[in-house]
Amino acid sequence: GAGVSQSPSNKVTEKGKDVELRCDPISGHTALYWYRQSLGQGLEFLIYFQGNSAPDKSGLPSDRFSAERTGGSVSTLTIQRTQQEDSAVYLCASSSSPGSGGYTFGSGTRLTVV
Amino acid sequence: DQQVKQNSPSLSVQEGRISILNCDYTNSMFDYFLWYKKYPAEGPTFLISISSIKDKNEDGRFTVFLNKSAKHLSLHIVPSQPGDSAVYFCAASAHSGNTPLVFGKGTRLSVIA
């Protein structure tokens, strides 16, 4: 596609429920990143996929968070048993290769846990 | 432990004047630095970058300066325009960008007409 697409744009969920957030990167981009921005905070790195390599999961805050990238394209971020502190904007970005310079970000998914 | 720090949460500048946004970093392995601009309800967009082998990079109204010894970089916008009003994020990476970017908390710039 022309840009990075994320869905849904907004999600309100009850505490304890599981949620899935989707990212459709730019076609051909081999690197895909998930970040989140909590209120008043910067962008916090979560996870990074590069080609067929094992993902860098070093930023995931707990084992309730997981992500996969199928076929080197679409990625899904799953949060199990959501907590109120999970409320944030979840941003996905892709790039043509690591070190290529800027990432292209999607518009994000605003997650609210009530 | 913040590796990239933007100590000014907000900045207000008159149209036509210079905007200077500052960023400090602590990790001496960082060798690639970028600035992103973010409008409400949109994702950040790449603005300008600089490699540690340079101390200045210019693109139109935007110039980034890097002072490696001070671990400090700044973004200059001149002349500032109302459309520049946004949140600006500083980001850094080690190994020439082959590690995920580390972002600061951002500075909200307001350009007043």
mmCIF file of C-alpha atoms in Angstrom:
data_model
loop_
_atom_site.group_PDB
_atom_site.id
_atom_site.type_symbol
_atom_site.label_atom_id
_atom_site.label_comp_id
_atom_site.label_asym_id
_atom_site.label_seq_id
_atom_site.Cartn_x
_atom_site.Cartn_y
_atom_site.Cartn_z
ATOM 1 C CA GLY A 1 0.000 0.000 0.000
ATOM 2 C CA ALA A 2 0.901 3.640 -0.119
ATOM 3 C CA GLY A 3 1.531 3.913 3.583
ATOM 4 C CA VAL A 4 1.527 1.960 6.827
ATOM 5 C CA SER A 5 -2.004 1.007 7.759
ATOM 6 C CA GLN A 6 -3.117 0.229 11.301
ATOM 7 C CA SER A 7 -6.425 -1.082 12.544
ATOM 8 C CA PRO A 8 -8.494 -0.399 14.465
ATOM 9 C CA SER A 9 -7.831 3.307 14.861
ATOM 10 C CA ASN A 10 -9.529 3.267 18.254
ATOM 11 C CA LYS A 11 -10.236 0.420 20.649
ATOM 12 C CA VAL A 12 -11.973 0.536 23.997
ATOM 13 C CA THR A 13 -11.804 -2.671 25.982
ATOM 14 C CA GLU A 14 -12.626 -3.864 29.444
ATOM 15 C CA LYS A 15 -9.857 -4.685 31.879
ATOM 16 C CA GLY A 16 -8.932 -8.355 31.627
ATOM 17 C CA LYS A 17 -9.944 -8.792 27.991
ATOM 18 C CA ASP A 18 -7.503 -9.656 25.186
ATOM 19 C CA VAL A 19 -6.962 -7.300 22.244
ATOM 20 C CA GLU A 20 -5.335 -7.646 18.840
ATOM 21 C CA LEU A 21 -3.879 -4.713 16.961
ATOM 22 C CA ARG A 22 -3.021 -5.002 13.290
ATOM 23 C CA CYS A 23 -0.312 -3.392 11.184
ATOM 24 C CA ASP A 24 -0.026 -3.562 7.406
ATOM 25 C CA PRO A 25 3.408 -2.197 6.451
ATOM 26 C CA ILE A 26 4.530 -0.677 3.172
ATOM 27 C CA SER A 27 4.912 -3.386 0.564
ATOM 28 C CA GLY A 28 8.513 -4.519 0.311
ATOM 29 C CA HIS A 29 9.609 -3.061 3.625
ATOM 30 C CA THR A 30 11.576 -5.736 5.420
ATOM 31 C CA ALA A 31 11.773 -4.091 8.840
ATOM 32 C CA LEU A 32 8.703 -3.595 11.055
ATOM 33 C CA TYR A 33 8.586 -1.950 14.466
ATOM 34 C CA TRP A 34 5.990 -1.562 17.214
ATOM 35 C CA TYR A 35 6.146 1.379 19.605
ATOM 36 C CA ARG A 36 3.675 2.786 22.077
ATOM 37 C CA GLN A 37 3.125 6.285 23.401
ATOM 38 C CA SER A 38 1.540 6.628 26.801
ATOM 39 C CA LEU A 39 0.145 9.957 27.950
ATOM 40 C CA GLY A 40 2.957 12.482 28.410
ATOM 41 C CA GLN A 41 5.624 9.998 27.394
ATOM 42 C CA GLY A 42 7.841 9.497 24.405
ATOM 43 C CA LEU A 43 7.695 6.602 22.010
ATOM 44 C CA GLU A 44 8.540 3.381 23.831
ATOM 45 C CA PHE A 45 10.030 0.586 21.727
ATOM 46 C CA LEU A 46 8.201 -2.726 21.988
ATOM 47 C CA ILE A 47 9.333 -5.182 19.308
ATOM 48 C CA TYR A 48 11.199 -5.279 15.986
ATOM 49 C CA PHE A 49 10.983 -7.687 13.047
ATOM 50 C CA GLN A 50 13.638 -7.841 10.334
ATOM 51 C CA GLY A 51 13.111 -10.245 7.454
ATOM 52 C CA ASN A 52 13.232 -13.859 8.565
ATOM 53 C CA SER A 53 15.374 -13.164 11.624
ATOM 54 C CA ALA A 54 14.125 -13.816 15.119
ATOM 55 C CA PRO A 55 12.321 -10.698 16.375
ATOM 56 C CA ASP A 56 13.898 -8.384 18.929
ATOM 57 C CA LYS A 57 11.409 -8.587 21.797
ATOM 58 C CA SER A 58 13.521 -6.674 24.278
ATOM 59 C CA GLY A 59 11.001 -3.851 24.662
ATOM 60 C CA LEU A 60 7.913 -5.897 25.508
ATOM 61 C CA PRO A 61 6.844 -4.801 29.019
ATOM 62 C CA SER A 62 5.455 -8.146 30.158
ATOM 63 C CA ASP A 63 4.626 -11.645 28.966
ATOM 64 C CA ARG A 64 1.058 -10.461 28.347
ATOM 65 C CA PHE A 65 2.390 -8.820 25.197
ATOM 66 C CA SER A 66 3.249 -10.777 22.063
ATOM 67 C CA ALA A 67 3.521 -10.076 18.364
ATOM 68 C CA GLU A 68 3.880 -11.991 15.180
ATOM 69 C CA ARG A 69 4.552 -11.145 11.582
ATOM 70 C CA THR A 70 3.099 -13.510 9.031
ATOM 71 C CA GLY A 71 4.707 -13.981 5.640
ATOM 72 C CA GLY A 72 7.043 -11.080 6.229
ATOM 73 C CA SER A 73 4.187 -8.641 5.852
ATOM 74 C CA VAL A 74 1.226 -8.035 8.176
ATOM 75 C CA SER A 75 1.918 -7.952 11.896
ATOM 76 C CA THR A 76 -0.397 -8.449 14.854
ATOM 77 C CA LEU A 77 0.320 -7.203 18.368
ATOM 78 C CA THR A 78 -1.648 -9.090 21.009
ATOM 79 C CA ILE A 79 -2.167 -7.922 24.575
ATOM 80 C CA GLN A 80 -3.660 -10.523 26.883
ATOM 81 C CA ARG A 81 -5.581 -9.727 30.074
ATOM 82 C CA THR A 82 -5.392 -5.994 29.452
ATOM 83 C CA GLN A 83 -4.681 -3.642 32.344
ATOM 84 C CA GLN A 84 -5.419 0.071 32.653
ATOM 85 C CA GLU A 85 -1.717 0.890 32.332
ATOM 86 C CA ASP A 86 -1.813 -0.634 28.836
ATOM 87 C CA SER A 87 -3.855 2.374 27.677
ATOM 88 C CA ALA A 88 -1.730 4.163 25.073
ATOM 89 C CA VAL A 89 -1.379 4.853 21.375
ATOM 90 C CA TYR A 90 0.263 1.860 19.713
ATOM 91 C CA LEU A 91 2.297 2.845 16.666
ATOM 92 C CA CYS A 92 3.637 0.601 13.959
ATOM 93 C CA ALA A 93 6.432 1.631 11.590
ATOM 94 C CA SER A 94 8.227 0.024 8.689
ATOM 95 C CA SER A 95 11.422 0.713 6.792
ATOM 96 C CA SER A 96 13.053 -0.662 3.668
ATOM 97 C CA SER A 97 16.065 -1.839 5.628
ATOM 98 C CA PRO A 98 17.647 -1.196 8.967
ATOM 99 C CA GLY A 99 19.884 1.795 8.786
ATOM 100 C CA SER A 100 18.000 3.157 5.815
ATOM 101 C CA GLY A 101 17.031 6.242 7.690
ATOM 102 C CA GLY A 102 13.580 7.258 8.660
ATOM 103 C CA TYR A 103 10.778 4.936 9.521
ATOM 104 C CA THR A 104 7.314 5.362 8.026
ATOM 105 C CA PHE A 105 4.768 5.295 10.816
ATOM 106 C CA GLY A 106 1.099 4.427 10.718
ATOM 107 C CA SER A 107 -1.470 6.640 12.410
ATOM 108 C CA GLY A 108 -1.619 4.351 15.406
ATOM 109 C CA THR A 109 -4.262 2.536 17.419
ATOM 110 C CA ARG A 110 -5.526 4.379 20.480
ATOM 111 C CA LEU A 111 -6.215 1.717 23.108
ATOM 112 C CA THR A 112 -8.283 2.583 26.139
ATOM 113 C CA VAL A 113 -8.698 -0.008 28.890
ATOM 114 C CA VAL A 114 -11.630 0.729 31.187
ATOM 115 C CA ASP B 1 16.788 5.642 32.514
ATOM 116 C CA GLN B 2 16.221 7.931 29.562
ATOM 117 C CA GLN B 3 18.887 7.649 26.897
ATOM 118 C CA VAL B 4 17.413 10.471 24.805
ATOM 119 C CA LYS B 5 16.221 13.555 26.638
ATOM 120 C CA GLN B 6 14.209 16.498 25.446
ATOM 121 C CA ASN B 7 14.079 18.713 28.499
ATOM 122 C CA SER B 8 11.679 21.312 27.127
ATOM 123 C CA PRO B 9 8.152 19.907 26.912
ATOM 124 C CA SER B 10 6.961 22.971 25.028
ATOM 125 C CA LEU B 11 8.216 25.968 23.072
ATOM 126 C CA SER B 12 6.392 29.000 21.745
ATOM 127 C CA VAL B 13 7.847 31.094 18.904
ATOM 128 C CA GLN B 14 6.555 33.949 16.783
ATOM 129 C CA GLU B 15 6.059 33.388 13.080
ATOM 130 C CA GLY B 16 9.144 34.310 11.086
ATOM 131 C CA ARG B 17 11.546 33.837 14.008
ATOM 132 C CA ILE B 18 13.896 30.928 14.625
ATOM 133 C CA SER B 19 12.774 27.851 16.544
ATOM 134 C CA ILE B 20 15.496 25.894 18.331
ATOM 135 C CA LEU B 21 14.646 22.488 19.723
ATOM 136 C CA ASN B 22 17.215 20.722 21.859
ATOM 137 C CA CYS B 23 18.023 17.086 22.562
ATOM 138 C CA ASP B 24 20.616 15.397 24.762
ATOM 139 C CA TYR B 25 21.678 11.767 24.772
ATOM 140 C CA THR B 26 23.639 9.586 27.149
ATOM 141 C CA ASN B 27 24.580 6.521 25.115
ATOM 142 C CA SER B 28 27.974 7.024 23.477
ATOM 143 C CA MET B 29 27.190 4.180 21.059
ATOM 144 C CA PHE B 30 24.561 6.307 19.310
ATOM 145 C CA ASP B 31 25.856 7.318 15.898
ATOM 146 C CA TYR B 32 22.719 8.218 13.969
ATOM 147 C CA PHE B 33 20.202 10.845 14.958
ATOM 148 C CA LEU B 34 16.838 11.835 13.548
ATOM 149 C CA TRP B 35 14.054 14.318 14.123
ATOM 150 C CA TYR B 36 10.395 13.451 13.640
ATOM 151 C CA LYS B 37 7.382 15.706 13.546
ATOM 152 C CA LYS B 38 3.970 14.638 14.798
ATOM 153 C CA TYR B 39 0.561 16.205 14.283
ATOM 154 C CA PRO B 40 -2.399 15.161 16.473
ATOM 155 C CA ALA B 41 -4.008 11.846 15.510
ATOM 156 C CA GLU B 42 -1.252 11.117 13.011
ATOM 157 C CA GLY B 43 1.900 9.034 13.176
ATOM 158 C CA PRO B 44 5.295 10.749 13.407
ATOM 159 C CA THR B 45 6.843 11.722 10.085
ATOM 160 C CA PHE B 46 10.551 11.777 9.381
ATOM 161 C CA LEU B 47 11.995 15.263 9.111
ATOM 162 C CA ILE B 48 15.784 15.227 8.993
ATOM 163 C CA SER B 49 18.704 13.079 10.116
ATOM 164 C CA ILE B 50 22.410 13.342 10.812
ATOM 165 C CA SER B 51 25.215 10.836 11.056
ATOM 166 C CA SER B 52 27.872 11.148 13.730
ATOM 167 C CA ILE B 53 30.500 11.766 11.067
ATOM 168 C CA LYS B 54 28.911 15.162 10.431
ATOM 169 C CA ASP B 55 28.186 18.109 12.679
ATOM 170 C CA LYS B 56 25.540 19.783 10.532
ATOM 171 C CA ASN B 57 22.868 18.786 8.050
ATOM 172 C CA GLU B 58 20.574 21.233 6.305
ATOM 173 C CA ASP B 59 17.351 20.722 4.392
ATOM 174 C CA GLY B 60 15.519 23.876 3.427
ATOM 175 C CA ARG B 61 14.300 25.661 6.544
ATOM 176 C CA PHE B 62 15.484 22.816 8.784
ATOM 177 C CA THR B 63 19.030 22.375 10.082
ATOM 178 C CA VAL B 64 20.250 19.821 12.587
ATOM 179 C CA PHE B 65 23.457 20.419 14.525
ATOM 180 C CA LEU B 66 25.348 17.687 16.346
ATOM 181 C CA ASN B 67 27.875 18.245 19.127
ATOM 182 C CA LYS B 68 29.296 14.797 19.872
ATOM 183 C CA SER B 69 31.539 15.876 22.725
ATOM 184 C CA ALA B 70 28.536 17.366 24.526
ATOM 185 C CA LYS B 71 26.200 14.570 23.407
ATOM 186 C CA HIS B 72 23.816 17.239 22.249
ATOM 187 C CA LEU B 73 21.890 17.947 19.096
ATOM 188 C CA SER B 74 19.529 20.689 18.096
ATOM 189 C CA LEU B 75 16.997 21.343 15.373
ATOM 190 C CA HIS B 76 16.752 24.854 13.965
ATOM 191 C CA ILE B 77 13.721 25.950 11.986
ATOM 192 C CA VAL B 78 14.006 29.287 10.257
ATOM 193 C CA PRO B 79 11.826 31.060 9.459
ATOM 194 C CA SER B 80 9.184 29.380 11.616
ATOM 195 C CA GLN B 81 5.703 29.043 10.124
ATOM 196 C CA PRO B 82 2.326 28.335 11.779
ATOM 197 C CA GLY B 83 2.228 24.976 9.955
ATOM 198 C CA ASP B 84 5.342 23.967 11.882
ATOM 199 C CA SER B 85 3.254 23.767 15.062
ATOM 200 C CA ALA B 86 3.533 20.120 16.109
ATOM 201 C CA VAL B 87 5.325 17.822 18.527
ATOM 202 C CA TYR B 88 8.944 17.202 17.582
ATOM 203 C CA PHE B 89 10.671 13.999 18.630
ATOM 204 C CA CYS B 90 14.404 13.469 18.732
ATOM 205 C CA ALA B 91 15.540 9.888 18.059
ATOM 206 C CA ALA B 92 18.852 8.060 18.106
ATOM 207 C CA SER B 93 20.248 4.730 17.046
ATOM 208 C CA ALA B 94 23.473 2.766 17.382
ATOM 209 C CA HIS B 95 25.307 0.932 14.605
ATOM 210 C CA SER B 96 24.258 3.315 11.865
ATOM 211 C CA GLY B 97 20.583 2.656 12.342
ATOM 212 C CA ASN B 98 20.709 -1.100 12.661
ATOM 213 C CA THR B 99 19.107 -0.995 16.081
ATOM 214 C CA PRO B 100 15.608 0.286 16.865
ATOM 215 C CA LEU B 101 15.361 4.020 17.313
ATOM 216 C CA VAL B 102 15.262 5.379 20.861
ATOM 217 C CA PHE B 103 12.974 8.397 21.138
ATOM 218 C CA GLY B 104 12.789 11.354 23.473
ATOM 219 C CA LYS B 105 9.532 12.523 25.048
ATOM 220 C CA GLY B 106 9.035 15.249 22.487
ATOM 221 C CA THR B 107 8.758 19.040 22.467
ATOM 222 C CA ARG B 108 5.501 20.714 21.518
ATOM 223 C CA LEU B 109 6.241 23.684 19.264
ATOM 224 C CA SER B 110 3.663 26.414 18.861
ATOM 225 C CA VAL B 111 4.318 29.006 16.165
ATOM 226 C CA ILE B 112 2.206 32.077 16.763
ATOM 227 C CA ALA B 113 1.081 34.170 13.815
#
